[in-house]
Amino acid sequence: MELVIVTGLSGAGKSRAADALEDIGFFCVDNMPPELIPTFVELLLKSKEKRERVALVADTRLGSAFTSLFEVLQKIKEDGVRYKILFIDAEDAVIERRYRETRRKHPLSDKFTGPSVLKAIQKEREILMPARQKADYIIDTTAVGSSQFKERIANLFLEDATTALKIDCMSFGFKYGAPKEADLLFDVRCLPNPFYVPELKYHTGLEQPVKEYVMQFKEAKDLSEKLMDLLDFLLPLYRKEGKSQLTIGVGCTGGKHRSVVFAELLNRHLTEQGACSKVYHRDIQR
């Protein structure tokens, strides 16, 4: 059985994650008390209707029972059931805005006086920190659209690669904030900016004229070679450590030109080396 535990901040998108997992064939159960998980897994394994892909959503709505989650997971692991943890995150201000727009009540809001949702979010983040640290996959939905979110879920779980290192090469603009989920962060603002070339300003790094402009400089060629050498050195170490997901952030000022070119280059290099790599351009449409 492939078991995925979906957790994370309330309002970050766990329900959307469960919907996306269902779309690719997972049997999803929301908010199951941890003490019931071993029995539930045992029933599924004995059932005539085999459930090979199962996702369980567990979060702070469980109250104090949530703290026993990892003890339970350790038990089923000892019984031979493998699992992965998917953590859904977002910036505090974005979650606060989502609650304000939907007028829904935060699960921890009763613990605080007054209407402040932010205090509840910060407390929940504190409670969930151990889960985030143990997570195999982290998706930050702060600046990720619905279609991008579903695509990332599908890319993580559609392939049967339970031991493979899955890599996201993500371009972004520093003016919109660096991605919190990035394990490696590369800043290419040191290179000449096509934004200041009138005929390139409104084009992107996916287009050949912008690629040619960025890569015509010796500094860009040298930087790309050094980054590729660094990744060739690091990836075997990450695999040896057992890491499941690696997010490589490549940033420029606006996330439309230089970072896009370099994210594409790194993704192509990794793919050619046989890595399970995908490329995302977070801010290219901004």
Coordinates of C-alpha atoms in Angstrom, one line a residue:
M1 CA 0.0 0.0 0.0
E2 CA 1.1 3.5 -0.9
L3 CA 0.1 5.7 2.1
V4 CA 0.3 9.5 2.1
I5 CA -0.3 11.6 5.2
V6 CA -1.5 15.0 4.2
T7 CA -1.1 17.7 6.8
G8 CA -0.2 21.4 7.1
L9 CA -1.7 24.8 7.9
S10 CA -5.4 25.3 8.0
G11 CA -6.3 27.4 5.0
A12 CA -3.1 26.4 3.1
G13 CA -4.9 24.0 0.8
K14 CA -5.1 20.5 2.3
S15 CA -8.6 20.0 0.9
R16 CA -7.4 20.9 -2.5
A17 CA -4.5 18.5 -2.1
A18 CA -6.9 15.7 -1.2
D19 CA -9.1 16.5 -4.2
A20 CA -6.0 16.4 -6.5
L21 CA -4.9 13.0 -5.0
E22 CA -8.4 11.6 -5.5
D23 CA -8.2 12.7 -9.2
I24 CA -5.1 10.5 -9.7
G25 CA -6.6 7.5 -8.0
F26 CA -6.0 7.8 -4.3
F27 CA -8.6 6.8 -1.7
C28 CA -8.8 9.8 0.6
V29 CA -10.1 10.1 4.2
D30 CA -10.2 13.4 6.0
N31 CA -9.4 14.0 9.6
M32 CA -9.1 10.5 10.9
P33 CA -8.1 10.3 14.6
P34 CA -4.5 8.9 14.8
E35 CA -5.4 6.0 17.1
L36 CA -7.7 4.6 14.4
I37 CA -5.1 4.6 11.7
P38 CA -3.5 1.2 12.5
T39 CA -7.0 -0.5 12.5
F40 CA -8.0 1.3 9.3
V41 CA -4.8 0.3 7.5
E42 CA -5.3 -3.3 8.7
L43 CA -8.8 -3.4 7.4
L44 CA -7.7 -2.0 4.0
L45 CA -5.0 -4.6 3.7
K46 CA -7.5 -7.5 4.4
S47 CA -10.2 -6.1 2.2
K48 CA -11.2 -7.8 -1.0
E49 CA -11.4 -4.4 -2.6
K50 CA -7.7 -3.6 -2.7
R51 CA -6.8 0.0 -2.0
E52 CA -3.3 0.4 -3.2
R53 CA -3.1 4.2 -2.9
V54 CA -4.5 5.8 0.2
A55 CA -4.2 9.4 1.5
L56 CA -5.2 10.5 5.1
V57 CA -5.6 14.1 6.0
A58 CA -4.6 14.8 9.6
D59 CA -4.3 18.3 11.2
T60 CA -4.9 20.4 14.3
R61 CA -8.7 19.9 14.0
L62 CA -8.0 16.7 15.8
G63 CA -7.1 18.7 18.9
S64 CA -4.7 17.1 21.4
A65 CA -5.0 13.8 19.5
F66 CA -2.8 15.2 16.8
T67 CA 0.3 15.0 19.0
S68 CA 0.1 11.2 18.9
L69 CA 0.2 11.0 15.1
F70 CA 3.9 10.3 14.8
E71 CA 3.8 7.6 17.5
V72 CA 1.1 5.9 15.5
L73 CA 3.0 6.3 12.2
Q74 CA 6.1 4.8 13.8
K75 CA 4.0 1.8 14.8
I76 CA 2.6 1.1 11.4
K77 CA 6.1 1.6 9.9
E78 CA 7.4 -1.1 12.2
D79 CA 4.5 -3.3 10.9
G80 CA 5.9 -2.9 7.4
V81 CA 3.6 -0.1 6.1
R82 CA 5.5 2.6 4.2
Y83 CA 4.2 6.2 4.2
K84 CA 5.1 9.6 3.0
I85 CA 4.2 13.0 4.6
L86 CA 2.9 15.8 2.4
F87 CA 2.9 19.2 4.1
I88 CA 0.9 22.0 2.7
D89 CA 2.1 25.5 3.7
A90 CA 1.5 29.2 2.9
E91 CA 2.5 32.5 4.3
D92 CA 0.6 33.7 7.4
A93 CA -0.7 36.9 5.6
V94 CA -2.1 34.8 2.8
I95 CA -3.8 32.3 5.1
E96 CA -5.3 35.2 7.1
R97 CA -6.6 36.8 3.9
R98 CA -8.2 33.5 2.8
Y99 CA -10.0 33.2 6.1
R100 CA -11.1 36.8 5.9
E101 CA -12.5 36.3 2.4
T102 CA -14.3 33.0 3.2
R103 CA -15.4 34.1 6.7
R104 CA -14.6 30.6 8.0
K105 CA -13.5 30.0 11.6
H106 CA -10.0 28.9 12.2
P107 CA -9.7 25.6 14.2
L108 CA -7.7 27.3 17.0
S109 CA -9.5 30.6 17.1
D110 CA -11.4 29.8 20.3
K111 CA -8.0 29.7 22.2
F112 CA -7.6 33.4 21.7
T113 CA -9.6 36.4 22.7
G114 CA -10.6 38.9 20.0
P115 CA -11.0 38.5 16.3
S116 CA -7.3 38.0 15.5
V117 CA -6.9 35.0 13.1
L118 CA -3.1 35.7 12.9
K119 CA -2.5 34.5 16.5
A120 CA -4.3 31.3 15.7
I121 CA -2.2 30.8 12.6
Q122 CA 1.0 31.4 14.4
K123 CA 0.1 29.0 17.2
E124 CA -0.9 26.3 14.6
R125 CA 2.4 26.8 12.8
E126 CA 4.2 26.2 16.2
I127 CA 2.2 23.0 16.7
L128 CA 2.9 21.8 13.2
M129 CA 6.6 22.5 13.1
P130 CA 7.6 18.9 13.9
A131 CA 5.4 17.7 11.1
R132 CA 7.0 20.1 8.7
Q133 CA 10.4 19.0 9.7
K134 CA 9.5 15.3 9.1
A135 CA 7.7 16.0 5.8
D136 CA 8.9 14.2 2.7
Y137 CA 7.2 16.7 0.4
I138 CA 6.4 20.4 1.1
I139 CA 4.2 22.5 -1.2
D140 CA 3.9 26.2 -0.4
T141 CA 0.6 27.5 -2.0
T142 CA 1.3 31.2 -1.3
A143 CA 1.8 32.0 -5.0
V144 CA 0.7 28.8 -6.7
G145 CA -2.5 28.8 -8.8
S146 CA -5.0 25.9 -8.8
S147 CA -3.8 24.3 -12.0
Q148 CA -0.1 24.6 -10.9
F149 CA -1.0 23.0 -7.6
K150 CA -2.8 20.0 -9.2
E151 CA 0.1 19.6 -11.6
R152 CA 2.6 19.5 -8.8
I153 CA 0.6 16.9 -6.8
A154 CA 0.3 14.8 -10.0
N155 CA 4.0 15.0 -10.7
L156 CA 4.8 13.9 -7.2
F157 CA 2.5 10.9 -7.0
L158 CA 1.5 9.8 -10.4
E159 CA 4.7 7.9 -11.0
D160 CA 5.6 4.8 -9.1
A161 CA 8.9 6.0 -7.7
T162 CA 8.6 5.7 -4.0
T163 CA 12.4 5.8 -3.5
A164 CA 13.2 8.3 -6.2
L165 CA 14.4 11.9 -5.5
K166 CA 11.8 14.2 -7.1
I167 CA 13.2 17.6 -8.1
D168 CA 11.3 20.9 -8.7
C169 CA 13.3 23.6 -10.6
M170 CA 11.4 26.7 -9.8
S171 CA 12.0 30.2 -11.2
F172 CA 10.7 33.1 -9.2
G173 CA 11.0 36.9 -8.7
F174 CA 12.6 38.2 -5.5
K175 CA 10.2 41.2 -5.6
Y176 CA 7.4 38.7 -4.8
G177 CA 9.4 36.9 -2.1
A178 CA 11.6 33.8 -2.2
P179 CA 9.9 30.4 -2.0
K180 CA 9.9 29.1 1.5
E181 CA 10.0 25.5 0.3
A182 CA 13.3 25.9 -1.6
D183 CA 16.1 23.6 -0.4
L184 CA 18.6 25.3 -2.7
L185 CA 18.3 28.9 -3.6
F186 CA 20.3 30.5 -6.5
D187 CA 20.3 34.3 -7.2
V188 CA 20.9 35.2 -10.9
R189 CA 20.4 38.9 -10.5
C190 CA 24.1 39.3 -10.9
L191 CA 23.6 38.8 -14.7
P192 CA 22.6 41.5 -17.2
N193 CA 18.8 42.0 -17.2
P194 CA 16.8 41.7 -20.4
F195 CA 14.1 43.8 -18.8
Y196 CA 16.1 46.9 -19.8
V197 CA 16.3 45.9 -23.4
P198 CA 13.2 47.4 -25.0
E199 CA 12.6 44.6 -27.6
L200 CA 12.9 42.0 -24.8
K201 CA 11.2 43.7 -21.9
Y202 CA 7.7 42.1 -22.5
H203 CA 9.0 38.7 -23.5
T204 CA 10.0 35.8 -21.2
G205 CA 12.9 33.4 -20.7
L206 CA 10.9 30.8 -22.5
E207 CA 11.5 32.6 -25.8
Q208 CA 14.6 32.2 -27.8
P209 CA 15.6 35.9 -28.1
V210 CA 15.7 36.2 -24.3
K211 CA 17.6 32.9 -23.9
E212 CA 20.2 34.1 -26.4
Y213 CA 20.6 37.5 -24.7
V214 CA 21.1 36.0 -21.3
M215 CA 23.4 33.2 -22.4
Q216 CA 25.6 35.4 -24.7
F217 CA 27.6 36.6 -21.7
K218 CA 30.6 34.6 -20.4
E219 CA 29.4 35.1 -16.8
A220 CA 26.1 33.4 -17.6
K221 CA 27.9 30.4 -19.3
D222 CA 30.3 30.1 -16.4
L223 CA 27.6 30.3 -13.8
S224 CA 25.4 27.7 -15.5
E225 CA 28.4 25.3 -15.6
K226 CA 29.2 25.8 -12.0
L227 CA 25.6 25.3 -10.9
M228 CA 25.4 22.1 -12.9
D229 CA 28.6 20.8 -11.4
L230 CA 27.3 21.6 -7.9
L231 CA 24.0 19.7 -8.5
D232 CA 26.0 16.8 -10.0
F233 CA 27.9 16.7 -6.7
L234 CA 24.9 17.2 -4.4
L235 CA 22.3 14.9 -5.9
P236 CA 24.0 11.6 -5.0
L237 CA 24.4 12.9 -1.4
Y238 CA 20.7 13.8 -1.2
R239 CA 19.7 10.3 -2.6
K240 CA 22.1 8.6 -0.1
E241 CA 20.5 10.5 2.7
G242 CA 17.0 9.3 1.5
K243 CA 15.6 12.7 0.6
S244 CA 12.3 12.4 -1.3
Q245 CA 11.9 15.9 -2.7
L246 CA 14.3 18.7 -3.6
T247 CA 13.2 22.1 -4.6
I248 CA 15.7 24.3 -6.4
G249 CA 14.7 28.0 -6.5
V250 CA 16.3 30.2 -9.1
G251 CA 15.5 33.9 -8.6
C252 CA 15.9 37.1 -10.5
T253 CA 14.1 40.5 -9.9
G254 CA 10.7 39.8 -11.5
G255 CA 10.8 36.1 -12.3
K256 CA 10.2 36.4 -16.0
H257 CA 13.6 36.5 -17.7
R258 CA 17.0 35.3 -16.2
S259 CA 15.5 33.0 -13.6
V260 CA 13.3 31.3 -16.2
V261 CA 16.3 30.7 -18.5
F262 CA 18.4 29.2 -15.8
A263 CA 15.5 27.1 -14.3
E264 CA 15.0 25.6 -17.8
L265 CA 18.7 25.0 -18.2
L266 CA 19.0 23.2 -14.9
N267 CA 15.9 21.2 -15.4
R268 CA 17.1 20.0 -18.8
H269 CA 20.5 19.1 -17.4
L270 CA 19.0 17.1 -14.6
T271 CA 16.6 15.3 -16.9
E272 CA 19.4 14.4 -19.2
Q273 CA 21.2 12.9 -16.2
G274 CA 18.2 10.7 -15.6
A275 CA 16.8 12.6 -12.6
C276 CA 13.1 12.9 -12.0
S277 CA 12.9 16.7 -12.5
K278 CA 10.2 19.1 -13.4
V279 CA 10.3 22.9 -14.0
Y280 CA 7.9 25.5 -12.7
H281 CA 7.8 29.3 -13.4
R282 CA 6.1 30.8 -10.4
D283 CA 5.9 34.4 -11.4
I284 CA 6.2 34.4 -15.1
Q285 CA 2.6 35.5 -15.6
R286 CA 2.8 38.4 -13.1

